[in-house]
CSV table of C-alpha atoms and ligand atoms in Angstrom, one decimal:
chain,number,residue,atom,x,y,z
X,1,MET,CA,-29.4,-181.6,20.8
X,2,THR,CA,-29.4,-177.7,19.9
X,3,PHE,CA,-30.0,-175.8,16.8
X,4,THR,CA,-29.0,-173.1,15.4
X,5,LYS,CA,-30.0,-170.7,12.8
X,6,PRO,CA,-27.5,-170.5,9.8
X,7,SER,CA,-26.4,-167.0,9.3
X,8,ARG,CA,-26.7,-165.0,6.6
X,9,PHE,CA,-22.8,-165.3,5.8
X,10,PHE,CA,-24.1,-169.6,5.6
X,11,TRP,CA,-26.9,-168.9,2.7
X,12,LEU,CA,-25.0,-165.8,0.9
X,13,LEU,CA,-21.8,-168.4,0.4
X,14,SER,CA,-24.5,-171.4,0.5
X,15,VAL,CA,-26.1,-170.0,-2.9
X,16,THR,CA,-23.0,-168.1,-4.0
X,17,LEU,CA,-21.7,-171.9,-4.3
X,18,LEU,CA,-24.4,-173.1,-5.6
X,19,ILE,CA,-25.1,-170.7,-9.0
X,20,THR,CA,-21.7,-171.7,-9.6
X,21,THR,CA,-22.3,-175.1,-9.5
X,22,LEU,CA,-25.7,-175.6,-10.9
X,23,LEU,CA,-23.8,-173.0,-14.3
X,24,TRP,CA,-21.6,-175.6,-14.6
X,25,VAL,CA,-23.8,-178.5,-14.7
X,26,GLY,CA,-25.6,-176.0,-17.6
X,27,ALA,CA,-22.7,-175.3,-18.7
X,28,ASN,CA,-21.5,-179.3,-19.1
X,29,HIS,CA,-25.2,-180.5,-20.2
X,30,GLU,CA,-24.3,-182.4,-23.0
X,31,VAL,CA,-21.6,-183.8,-21.6
X,32,LEU,CA,-22.2,-184.6,-18.1
X,33,LEU,CA,-22.1,-188.5,-18.2
X,34,SER,CA,-19.4,-188.8,-20.2
X,35,ASN,CA,-16.0,-189.2,-19.7
X,36,ARG,CA,-15.1,-186.8,-21.7
X,37,LEU,CA,-15.5,-185.0,-18.1
X,38,TRP,CA,-14.7,-187.5,-15.5
X,39,PRO,CA,-12.9,-188.1,-13.2
X,40,TRP,CA,-10.5,-185.1,-12.9
X,41,ARG,CA,-11.2,-182.5,-15.8
X,42,GLY,CA,-14.9,-181.7,-14.3
X,43,PRO,CA,-13.7,-181.4,-11.5
X,44,SER,CA,-10.9,-179.5,-12.7
X,45,GLN,CA,-13.0,-177.2,-14.0
X,46,LEU,CA,-15.9,-176.7,-11.1
X,47,VAL,CA,-12.9,-176.3,-8.5
X,48,ALA,CA,-11.6,-173.4,-10.3
X,49,LEU,CA,-14.9,-172.1,-10.5
X,50,TRP,CA,-15.2,-172.3,-6.7
X,51,SER,CA,-12.4,-170.3,-6.1
X,52,ALA,CA,-13.6,-167.5,-7.4
X,53,SER,CA,-16.4,-167.7,-6.0
X,54,PHE,CA,-14.3,-167.6,-2.8
X,55,VAL,CA,-11.7,-164.8,-3.6
X,56,THR,CA,-15.2,-162.3,-4.4
X,57,LEU,CA,-17.2,-163.2,-0.9
X,58,ALA,CA,-13.7,-162.6,0.9
X,59,LEU,CA,-12.9,-159.3,-1.3
X,60,LEU,CA,-16.8,-158.0,0.1
X,61,ALA,CA,-16.3,-158.8,3.5
X,62,ILE,CA,-13.3,-157.1,4.1
X,63,VAL,CA,-14.8,-153.8,1.8
X,64,ARG,CA,-15.1,-151.9,5.4
X,65,SER,CA,-18.9,-151.1,4.6
X,66,SER,CA,-21.1,-150.6,7.0
X,67,ALA,CA,-23.8,-151.0,4.6
X,68,MET,CA,-22.2,-154.9,4.0
X,69,GLU,CA,-22.2,-155.4,7.9
X,70,PHE,CA,-25.3,-157.8,8.2
X,71,LEU,CA,-24.0,-160.1,5.9
X,72,PHE,CA,-21.0,-160.8,7.7
X,73,GLY,CA,-22.6,-160.0,11.7
X,74,GLY,CA,-20.3,-157.3,11.3
X,75,LEU,CA,-16.2,-155.9,10.0
X,76,ASP,CA,-14.4,-157.7,12.8
X,77,GLN,CA,-16.9,-161.1,12.0
X,78,ALA,CA,-16.2,-159.9,8.9
X,79,VAL,CA,-12.3,-159.9,8.2
X,80,LEU,CA,-12.8,-163.9,10.3
X,81,LEU,CA,-14.3,-165.4,7.8
X,82,HIS,CA,-11.7,-163.5,4.6
X,83,ARG,CA,-8.9,-165.6,6.2
X,84,LYS,CA,-10.9,-168.3,6.1
X,85,LEU,CA,-12.3,-167.3,2.8
X,86,GLY,CA,-8.6,-167.3,1.5
X,87,LEU,CA,-7.2,-169.6,2.3
X,88,ALA,CA,-10.2,-171.6,0.8
X,89,ALA,CA,-9.7,-169.6,-2.5
X,90,LEU,CA,-6.4,-170.9,-2.6
X,91,ILE,CA,-6.3,-174.5,-1.6
X,92,THR,CA,-9.5,-174.4,-4.6
X,93,GLN,CA,-7.1,-172.7,-6.6
X,94,VAL,CA,-4.1,-174.8,-6.1
X,95,ALA,CA,-6.7,-178.4,-6.0
X,96,HIS,CA,-7.2,-177.2,-10.2
X,97,ALA,CA,-3.2,-176.7,-10.8
X,98,VAL,CA,-2.7,-180.4,-9.3
X,99,VAL,CA,-6.4,-181.7,-10.7
X,100,LEU,CA,-5.4,-180.6,-14.3
X,101,THR,CA,-2.3,-181.6,-13.7
X,102,ILE,CA,-3.4,-185.5,-13.2
X,103,HIS,CA,-5.8,-184.9,-16.1
X,104,PHE,CA,-3.2,-184.0,-18.6
X,105,ILE,CA,-0.9,-187.3,-16.8
X,106,THR,CA,-4.0,-190.2,-18.0
X,107,HIS,CA,-4.3,-188.7,-21.2
X,108,GLY,CA,-0.8,-188.4,-22.5
X,109,ILE,CA,-0.5,-184.3,-22.6
X,110,PRO,CA,3.2,-183.1,-21.0
X,111,ILE,CA,2.4,-182.7,-17.6
X,112,ALA,CA,5.2,-179.1,-18.4
X,113,LEU,CA,1.5,-177.2,-19.7
X,114,SER,CA,-0.4,-177.3,-16.3
X,115,LEU,CA,2.8,-176.5,-14.8
X,116,LYS,CA,5.7,-175.1,-17.0
X,117,PRO,CA,5.6,-171.4,-18.0
X,118,THR,CA,6.8,-171.1,-21.6
X,119,LEU,CA,6.3,-168.7,-23.8
X,120,SER,CA,4.3,-170.8,-26.2
X,121,ASN,CA,2.4,-172.2,-23.6
X,122,ASP,CA,-1.4,-169.8,-23.3
X,123,ARG,CA,-1.5,-171.2,-19.6
X,124,THR,CA,1.7,-169.3,-18.6
X,125,PRO,CA,-0.2,-166.5,-17.0
X,126,ASP,CA,-2.0,-169.2,-15.1
X,127,ILE,CA,0.6,-170.9,-13.8
X,128,ILE,CA,2.6,-167.9,-12.3
X,129,PHE,CA,-1.2,-166.9,-10.6
X,130,LEU,CA,-1.0,-169.3,-9.5
X,131,TYR,CA,3.2,-169.6,-8.5
X,132,ALA,CA,3.3,-166.4,-7.4
X,133,LEU,CA,-0.2,-167.1,-5.2
X,134,ILE,CA,1.5,-169.6,-3.3
X,135,ALA,CA,4.7,-167.7,-2.4
X,136,LEU,CA,2.8,-165.1,-1.4
X,137,GLY,CA,0.3,-166.9,0.8
X,138,PHE,CA,3.4,-168.0,2.9
X,139,LEU,CA,4.5,-165.1,3.8
X,140,ALA,CA,1.7,-163.9,4.6
X,141,TYR,CA,1.7,-166.7,7.4
X,142,ASP,CA,5.0,-164.9,8.3
X,143,ARG,CA,3.8,-163.3,12.0
X,144,ARG,CA,7.0,-161.1,11.7
X,145,MET,CA,6.0,-159.1,8.5
X,146,GLN,CA,5.2,-155.5,10.3
X,147,TYR,CA,1.6,-154.8,10.0
X,148,GLU,CA,1.4,-152.4,7.2
X,149,ARG,CA,3.6,-154.3,5.4
X,150,TRP,CA,1.5,-157.2,5.4
X,151,ILE,CA,-1.6,-155.3,5.0
X,152,LYS,CA,0.0,-154.3,1.4
X,153,LEU,CA,1.2,-157.8,0.7
X,154,HIS,CA,-2.8,-159.0,0.8
X,155,ARG,CA,-4.0,-156.4,-1.0
X,156,LEU,CA,-1.1,-157.9,-3.7
X,157,ILE,CA,-2.7,-161.3,-3.0
X,158,GLY,CA,-6.3,-159.8,-3.2
X,159,LEU,CA,-5.5,-158.0,-6.7
X,160,LEU,CA,-3.7,-160.8,-7.5
X,161,PHE,CA,-6.7,-163.6,-8.0
X,162,VAL,CA,-9.0,-160.7,-9.3
X,163,ALA,CA,-5.8,-161.0,-12.6
X,164,GLY,CA,-5.9,-164.9,-12.2
X,165,THR,CA,-10.2,-165.4,-12.6
X,166,ILE,CA,-9.8,-162.9,-15.3
X,167,HIS,CA,-7.2,-163.7,-17.7
X,168,ALA,CA,-8.6,-167.8,-17.1
X,169,SER,CA,-12.3,-166.6,-17.8
X,170,THR,CA,-11.0,-165.9,-21.4
X,171,LEU,CA,-9.1,-168.7,-22.4
X,172,ASN,CA,-11.0,-170.9,-24.0
X,173,GLY,CA,-12.8,-173.1,-21.7
X,174,VAL,CA,-16.0,-173.8,-20.1
X,175,THR,CA,-17.0,-169.4,-19.2
X,176,HIS,CA,-16.9,-169.6,-22.9
X,177,HIS,CA,-19.4,-171.7,-24.5
X,178,PHE,CA,-22.4,-170.8,-22.1
X,179,GLU,CA,-23.5,-168.1,-21.8
X,180,PRO,CA,-25.3,-167.6,-18.0
X,181,LEU,CA,-22.2,-169.0,-16.6
X,182,ARG,CA,-20.1,-166.2,-18.3
X,183,THR,CA,-22.6,-164.0,-17.3
X,184,TRP,CA,-22.1,-165.3,-14.0
X,185,ILE,CA,-18.5,-164.9,-14.0
X,186,VAL,CA,-18.5,-161.3,-14.8
X,187,ILE,CA,-20.6,-160.6,-12.4
X,188,LEU,CA,-17.9,-162.6,-9.7
X,189,LEU,CA,-15.8,-160.8,-11.3
X,190,LEU,CA,-17.0,-156.9,-11.1
X,191,ILE,CA,-18.2,-157.4,-7.7
X,192,SER,CA,-14.6,-158.1,-6.8
X,193,ILE,CA,-12.9,-156.1,-9.0
X,194,SER,CA,-15.5,-153.4,-7.2
X,195,ALA,CA,-14.2,-154.4,-3.3
X,196,TRP,CA,-10.6,-154.1,-3.9
X,197,LEU,CA,-11.5,-150.9,-5.6
X,198,TYR,CA,-13.3,-149.3,-3.4
X,199,GLN,CA,-11.5,-151.0,0.2
X,200,VAL,CA,-8.0,-150.5,-1.8
X,201,LEU,CA,-8.5,-146.4,-2.9
X,202,LEU,CA,-11.9,-144.7,-2.8
X,203,PHE,CA,-12.3,-146.1,1.4
X,204,ARG,CA,-9.7,-142.8,2.5
X,205,LYS,CA,-12.1,-140.4,0.6
X,206,PHE,CA,-15.9,-141.8,0.1
X,207,GLY,CA,-15.3,-143.6,3.7
X,208,PRO,CA,-17.6,-142.9,6.6
X,209,ARG,CA,-15.2,-140.0,7.6
X,210,TYR,CA,-15.2,-137.8,10.4
X,211,GLN,CA,-12.8,-135.2,11.6
X,212,TYR,CA,-12.1,-134.9,15.5
X,213,ARG,CA,-9.4,-132.4,16.9
X,214,VAL,CA,-7.3,-133.6,20.4
X,215,VAL,CA,-7.7,-132.5,23.4
X,216,SER,CA,-6.2,-134.9,25.1
X,217,VAL,CA,-4.0,-137.6,25.0
X,218,THR,CA,-2.8,-139.0,28.9
X,219,GLN,CA,-0.7,-141.7,29.8
X,220,ARG,CA,-2.5,-144.9,31.6
X,221,GLY,CA,0.6,-146.3,33.8
X,222,LYS,CA,3.6,-148.0,31.2
X,223,ASP,CA,2.0,-148.2,28.1
X,224,ILE,CA,-1.3,-147.6,27.2
X,225,VAL,CA,-2.5,-144.2,26.4
X,226,ASP,CA,-6.5,-142.5,26.6
X,227,VAL,CA,-6.4,-140.1,23.7
X,228,LEU,CA,-9.6,-138.3,23.7
X,229,LEU,CA,-10.9,-136.0,19.8
X,230,ARG,CA,-13.4,-133.8,20.0
X,231,PRO,CA,-15.6,-133.2,16.4
X,232,THR,CA,-14.8,-130.2,14.2
X,233,VAL,CA,-17.9,-130.6,12.3
X,234,LYS,CA,-19.8,-133.5,12.6
X,235,ARG,CA,-20.0,-135.6,15.5
X,236,MET,CA,-20.2,-139.7,15.1
X,237,MET,CA,-22.9,-141.5,16.6
X,238,TYR,CA,-22.3,-145.3,17.0
X,239,LEU,CA,-22.5,-147.9,19.7
X,240,PRO,CA,-20.9,-148.7,22.9
X,241,GLY,CA,-18.3,-151.6,21.9
X,242,THR,CA,-18.6,-150.6,17.9
X,243,PHE,CA,-15.1,-149.6,16.9
X,244,VAL,CA,-13.4,-146.6,14.4
X,245,PHE,CA,-10.4,-147.0,12.1
X,246,ILE,CA,-7.9,-143.9,12.9
X,247,SER,CA,-5.5,-141.9,11.2
X,248,VAL,CA,-3.3,-139.4,11.7
X,249,PRO,CA,-2.3,-137.1,8.8
X,250,SER,CA,0.6,-135.5,10.5
X,251,PHE,CA,2.3,-138.5,11.0
X,252,ASN,CA,5.3,-138.7,8.7
X,253,GLY,CA,5.5,-141.2,6.8
X,254,LYS,CA,2.3,-143.0,8.5
X,255,THR,CA,-0.5,-140.5,6.6
X,256,ARG,CA,-2.0,-143.5,5.1
X,257,GLU,CA,-2.2,-145.8,7.8
X,258,LEU,CA,-5.6,-146.7,9.6
X,259,HIS,CA,-5.6,-148.3,12.5
X,260,PRO,CA,-8.2,-150.1,14.4
X,261,PHE,CA,-9.3,-148.8,18.5
X,262,SER,CA,-12.8,-149.7,19.6
X,263,LEU,CA,-14.2,-146.7,21.7
X,264,SER,CA,-14.2,-146.5,25.4
X,265,SER,CA,-16.3,-143.1,25.8
X,266,THR,CA,-20.2,-143.4,26.4
X,267,PRO,CA,-21.6,-142.1,22.8
X,268,THR,CA,-24.0,-139.9,24.7
X,269,GLU,CA,-20.4,-137.7,25.5
X,270,ARG,CA,-19.4,-135.0,22.5
X,271,ASP,CA,-16.4,-136.6,22.8
X,272,LEU,CA,-15.2,-139.3,21.6
X,273,ARG,CA,-12.0,-141.6,23.8
X,274,VAL,CA,-10.1,-144.5,21.9
X,275,SER,CA,-7.5,-146.4,25.0
X,276,CYS,CA,-4.5,-147.8,22.8
X,277,LYS,CA,-1.6,-150.1,24.2
X,278,GLN,CA,1.7,-149.0,22.7
X,279,VAL,CA,2.7,-152.0,21.1
X,280,GLY,CA,4.3,-150.6,18.0
X,281,ASP,CA,5.3,-147.2,15.7
X,282,PHE,CA,1.9,-145.4,15.0
X,283,THR,CA,0.3,-146.2,18.9
X,284,GLN,CA,3.7,-145.4,20.3
X,285,GLN,CA,3.4,-141.8,18.1
X,286,LEU,CA,-0.2,-141.3,20.2
X,287,PRO,CA,1.9,-139.2,23.1
X,288,THR,CA,3.1,-136.7,20.1
X,289,LEU,CA,-0.8,-135.7,19.3
X,290,HIS,CA,-0.9,-133.5,23.2
X,291,PRO,CA,-1.5,-130.3,21.7
X,292,ALA,CA,1.6,-127.7,23.2
X,293,ASN,CA,-1.1,-125.2,23.7
X,294,SER,CA,-4.2,-124.1,22.5
X,295,ASP,CA,-2.8,-122.9,18.6
X,296,ASP,CA,-1.4,-126.3,18.1
X,297,ILE,CA,-4.6,-128.2,17.4
X,298,LYS,CA,-4.2,-131.6,16.0
X,299,PHE,CA,-6.5,-133.2,14.5
X,300,VAL,CA,-7.4,-137.1,13.2
X,301,ASP,CA,-10.3,-138.8,10.8
X,302,VAL,CA,-12.0,-141.4,12.6
X,303,TYR,CA,-13.8,-143.9,9.7
X,304,GLY,CA,-16.8,-146.0,11.8
X,305,PRO,CA,-18.4,-146.8,13.3
X,306,PHE,CA,-18.0,-150.7,12.2
X,307,GLY,CA,-19.0,-153.8,14.0
X,308,ASN,CA,-21.3,-156.8,16.1
X,309,PHE,CA,-19.6,-155.8,19.7
X,310,THR,CA,-22.5,-154.2,21.2
X,311,PRO,CA,-24.9,-155.8,23.5
X,312,HIS,CA,-27.6,-154.2,21.9
X,313,ARG,CA,-27.5,-156.2,18.5
X,314,PHE,CA,-28.2,-159.0,21.2
X,315,ALA,CA,-31.3,-158.2,22.7
X,316,PRO,CA,-32.5,-160.6,23.5
X,317,TYR,CA,-30.0,-161.3,26.2
X,318,ARG,CA,-30.5,-160.0,29.5
X,319,ARG,CA,-28.1,-162.1,31.4
X,320,MET,CA,-24.8,-161.7,29.7
X,321,ILE,CA,-21.2,-162.2,31.4
X,322,TRP,CA,-18.6,-160.2,30.2
X,323,ILE,CA,-14.7,-160.4,30.0
X,324,GLY,CA,-11.9,-158.3,28.9
X,325,ALA,CA,-8.9,-159.0,29.0
X,326,GLY,CA,-5.6,-156.2,28.8
X,327,ILE,CA,-6.3,-154.1,27.1
X,328,GLY,CA,-9.7,-156.6,25.2
X,329,ILE,CA,-11.3,-154.5,28.2
X,330,THR,CA,-11.8,-151.1,25.8
X,331,PRO,CA,-15.8,-152.0,24.7
X,332,PHE,CA,-16.9,-153.1,27.7
X,333,LEU,CA,-15.4,-149.6,29.1
X,334,SER,CA,-17.9,-147.5,26.6
X,335,MET,CA,-20.3,-150.0,27.5
X,336,ILE,CA,-20.7,-149.5,31.4
X,337,ALA,CA,-20.0,-145.6,31.2
X,338,PHE,CA,-23.4,-146.3,28.7
X,339,GLU,CA,-24.6,-147.9,31.6
X,340,ARG,CA,-25.3,-144.5,32.9
X,341,SER,CA,-27.7,-143.8,31.1
X,342,ASN,CA,-29.6,-145.9,28.1
X,343,ARG,CA,-32.5,-147.8,30.6
X,344,ASP,CA,-32.0,-150.1,29.2
X,345,PHE,CA,-31.6,-152.6,32.4
X,346,ARG,CA,-29.8,-156.4,32.2
X,347,ARG,CA,-28.2,-158.4,34.3
X,348,VAL,CA,-24.4,-158.2,33.2
X,349,TRP,CA,-21.2,-160.2,35.6
X,350,LEU,CA,-18.3,-158.7,34.2
X,351,TYR,CA,-14.3,-159.7,34.4
X,352,TYR,CA,-11.8,-157.8,33.9
X,353,SER,CA,-8.8,-159.4,33.3
X,354,VAL,CA,-5.1,-158.8,33.4
X,355,ARG,CA,-1.5,-159.8,34.7
X,356,ALA,CA,-0.5,-158.0,38.1
X,357,PRO,CA,-2.5,-155.8,40.2
X,358,GLU,CA,-0.6,-152.0,38.5
X,359,ASP,CA,-2.1,-153.9,35.2
X,360,GLY,CA,-6.0,-152.8,36.1
X,361,ILE,CA,-5.3,-149.2,34.5
X,362,TYR,CA,-9.6,-149.0,34.5
X,363,ASP,CA,-10.1,-150.6,37.1
X,364,ALA,CA,-11.6,-147.4,39.4
X,365,GLU,CA,-12.9,-146.0,36.3
X,366,ILE,CA,-15.2,-148.8,36.0
X,367,LYS,CA,-16.1,-148.8,39.6
X,368,GLU,CA,-17.2,-145.5,39.5
X,369,ASN,CA,-19.3,-146.6,36.4
X,370,ILE,CA,-21.2,-149.0,37.7
X,371,GLU,CA,-22.1,-147.2,40.6
X,372,ARG,CA,-24.6,-145.4,38.8
X,373,ALA,CA,-24.8,-148.1,36.6
X,374,ASP,CA,-28.7,-148.5,35.7
X,375,SER,CA,-28.3,-152.3,35.7
X,376,LEU,CA,-26.9,-154.6,38.0
X,377,ILE,CA,-23.3,-155.4,37.8
X,378,ASP,CA,-21.6,-157.9,39.5
X,379,TYR,CA,-17.7,-157.1,38.9
X,380,THR,CA,-14.6,-158.8,39.5
X,381,LEU,CA,-11.1,-157.4,39.1
X,382,TRP,CA,-8.9,-161.1,38.4
X,383,VAL,CA,-5.0,-160.8,38.4
X,384,SER,CA,-3.3,-163.8,36.8
X,385,SER,CA,0.1,-163.5,39.0
X,386,THR,CA,-1.9,-164.8,42.3
X,387,GLN,CA,-5.1,-166.0,41.3
X,388,GLY,CA,-4.3,-168.0,37.8
X,389,ARG,CA,-5.6,-167.8,35.0
X,390,LEU,CA,-9.9,-167.4,34.8
X,391,SER,CA,-11.7,-170.1,33.3
X,392,ALA,CA,-15.1,-170.2,32.2
X,393,ALA,CA,-16.3,-173.3,34.9
X,394,GLN,CA,-15.3,-170.4,37.4
X,395,VAL,CA,-17.1,-167.6,35.6
X,396,VAL,CA,-20.0,-170.3,35.6
X,397,ALA,CA,-19.6,-171.1,39.2
X,398,ASP,CA,-19.6,-167.3,40.5
X,399,ILE,CA,-23.3,-166.4,39.1
X,400,GLU,CA,-24.6,-169.7,38.9
X,401,LEU,CA,-26.7,-169.7,36.5
X,402,ASP,CA,-28.1,-171.4,33.1
X,403,ASP,CA,-29.7,-169.0,30.9
X,404,TYR,CA,-26.8,-166.0,29.7
X,405,ALA,CA,-24.4,-165.5,26.9
X,406,VAL,CA,-20.9,-164.0,27.3
X,407,MET,CA,-19.2,-161.5,25.4
X,408,LEU,CA,-15.0,-161.9,24.7
X,409,CYS,CA,-12.5,-159.1,24.2
X,410,GLY,CA,-9.0,-159.3,23.8
X,411,THR,CA,-6.0,-161.0,22.2
X,412,LYS,CA,-6.8,-164.2,19.6
X,413,ALA,CA,-5.1,-166.7,21.9
X,414,PHE,CA,-7.7,-165.2,24.7
X,415,VAL,CA,-10.6,-165.3,22.7
X,416,ALA,CA,-10.7,-168.3,21.0
X,417,GLY,CA,-9.8,-170.2,24.1
X,418,MET,CA,-12.6,-169.1,26.2
X,419,ALA,CA,-15.4,-170.0,23.3
X,420,ALA,CA,-13.9,-172.8,23.0
X,421,GLU,CA,-14.2,-173.7,27.6
X,422,PHE,CA,-18.2,-171.8,27.2
X,423,SER,CA,-18.5,-173.9,24.4
X,424,ALA,CA,-17.7,-177.0,26.2
X,425,LEU,CA,-20.1,-176.2,28.9
X,426,GLY,CA,-22.5,-176.6,27.0
X,427,LEU,CA,-23.5,-172.7,25.7
X,428,ALA,CA,-24.6,-172.3,21.8
X,429,SER,CA,-22.5,-170.8,20.0
X,430,GLU,CA,-25.0,-167.8,18.9
X,431,ARG,CA,-24.3,-166.7,22.5
X,432,ILE,CA,-20.6,-166.1,22.3
X,433,ILE,CA,-20.4,-163.4,20.8
X,434,THR,CA,-17.0,-162.7,20.1
X,435,GLU,CA,-14.0,-159.3,19.5
X,436,GLU,CA,-10.5,-160.2,19.0
X,437,LEU,CA,-7.8,-157.6,19.2
X,438,GLN,CA,-6.4,-158.7,16.1
X,439,PHE,CA,-7.1,-158.4,12.1
X,440,ARG,CA,-4.0,-160.7,11.3
K,501,FAD,C1,-11.6,-154.9,16.0
K,501,FAD,C2,-10.3,-153.6,16.4
K,501,FAD,C3,-10.6,-153.3,17.6
K,501,FAD,C4,-9.1,-153.0,18.2
K,501,FAD,N1,-9.1,-151.9,19.9
K,501,FAD,C5,-8.2,-151.5,20.0
K,501,FAD,C6,-7.9,-150.6,21.3
K,501,FAD,O1,-9.4,-150.6,21.6
K,501,FAD,N2,-7.2,-150.7,21.9
K,501,FAD,C7,-6.0,-151.0,21.6
K,501,FAD,O2,-4.9,-150.5,22.0
K,501,FAD,N3,-5.8,-152.3,20.5
K,501,FAD,C8,-6.8,-151.6,19.6
K,501,FAD,N4,-6.6,-152.9,18.4
K,501,FAD,C9,-4.9,-153.0,18.0
K,501,FAD,C10,-4.5,-152.0,17.5
K,501,FAD,O3,-5.1,-151.7,16.0
K,501,FAD,C11,-3.1,-152.4,16.7
K,501,FAD,O4,-2.9,-152.3,18.5
K,501,FAD,C12,-2.8,-151.2,17.0
K,501,FAD,O5,-3.0,-150.6,15.4
K,501,FAD,C13,-1.3,-151.6,16.7
K,501,FAD,O6,0.1,-150.7,15.7
K,501,FAD,P1,1.4,-149.9,15.7
K,501,FAD,O7,1.7,-148.9,14.7
K,501,FAD,O8,1.3,-149.3,16.9
K,501,FAD,O9,1.9,-151.5,16.2
K,501,FAD,P2,2.3,-152.7,14.7
K,501,FAD,O10,3.6,-151.5,14.5
K,501,FAD,O11,1.8,-152.6,13.6
K,501,FAD,O12,2.5,-154.4,15.2
K,501,FAD,C14,3.2,-154.0,16.5
K,501,FAD,C15,2.6,-155.6,17.0
K,501,FAD,O13,0.9,-155.5,17.6
K,501,FAD,C16,0.4,-156.3,16.1
K,501,FAD,N5,-0.4,-155.4,15.5
K,501,FAD,C17,-0.2,-154.6,15.1
K,501,FAD,N6,-1.2,-154.1,14.8
K,501,FAD,C18,-1.9,-154.7,15.1
K,501,FAD,C19,-3.5,-154.6,14.3
K,501,FAD,N7,-4.3,-154.2,13.8
K,501,FAD,N8,-3.7,-156.2,14.0
K,501,FAD,C20,-3.2,-156.9,14.7
K,501,FAD,N9,-2.4,-157.0,15.0
K,501,FAD,C21,-1.9,-156.1,14.9
K,501,FAD,C22,1.6,-156.3,14.7
K,501,FAD,O14,2.2,-157.9,14.7
K,501,FAD,C23,2.9,-156.6,16.0
K,501,FAD,O15,3.1,-157.6,16.3
K,501,FAD,C24,-8.3,-153.6,18.2
K,501,FAD,C25,-7.7,-154.2,17.0
K,501,FAD,C26,-9.0,-154.7,16.4
K,501,FAD,C27,-8.8,-155.1,14.4
């Protein structure tokens, strides 16, 4: 059995929940063993406090600050943790309401006090927050919702959680009777509010922003464009495989939209490139950035770099399998281009998985870069329409080694499926490095 070293996030979550629980014990130490707390009242308090802890960490995870990335293993991984923490916050909030209602029933207290919002009920704001959270929580799983609307909905959910915690902490409950617990809740609230404000209001102005101008927009195949950008003042330094948020001030109605894209250029070059699949309204508008003449300069704001999906954060792994599916090849394009100059020899097996031969848009570019690469790279263009689905077993059979790490990039379904297959083959989880090209 292999022992996986706990991540920083594991410690962060454990310590946060431990402090919350110990302070709750401190607040109740006089009645800890009495039936005033058990079996329902105490647990209902505790899950509500855990919910506040989950919310704080969920908001902190997506704060889009490179300084915070080390806690969560990169912003891309932080978003995955945010999903789980948000769900945990919602479930514990519902558990709080259910357990409190059972407590009311068993003590002959009208359940309307925990479930029905009325003017005379001082729990009314809590009840409304809960119903609103449940409704918005369901909506958040609606796949048909436009991405920008979905983002706004999430911001509202975060705000509701924070408002609910503020209100709950003003009630004459467990936090009121024990100053250390009250202070802790205030700290959690301050972190949550700051994270929310930074993410929603301050990031555009104070985030790591670089202004670039558009040099060219090149259509690659039927639905992919390469956008080449040149710094106007300051050049952004980045590691290959990381990603940025792009915002285009001149896009009508989309001036505030921030879209994540992996960089597909090498950091050694002055110009920066993103390679974008045209899936919706923002990406379909990208060709209009094409400079009609030399006076027609279009500007783009680039925020970043973010993410942990770079081999240079995993220096001990000298044998790596890189698999990019479809547009998931973009971070590997950057890594391969960087291989021309990095003097950091590794043994690499690169798979570019596409549906049909004509989808292998970057095949020639990859081959050209590999010829000049420092590392020894075996490259396979995998065409699933003729070769079937690429499997982990197939890849491992190709390389005939067991001391390797794998980097996977593509859709959520592709990454999850491949990661599960490598895991089933016995590869330790810390050797499976993933990036999903979607945040929802
Ligand atoms: C870390 C990261 C790196 C990425 N790198 C690249 C890249 O190198 N090249 C590339 O083409 N794409 C990349 N993407 C995806 C890219 O951000 C979206 O395709 C783009 O923002 C779509 O915008 P749109 O307005 O054109 O589409 P929309 O109209 O917003 O959406 C069209 C469809 O795409 C889905 N979608 C839209 N935006 C996103 C998003 N940000 N995350 C998940 N699903 C979304 C929607 O649910 C909808 O189904 C990356 C995403 C992430 C999270």
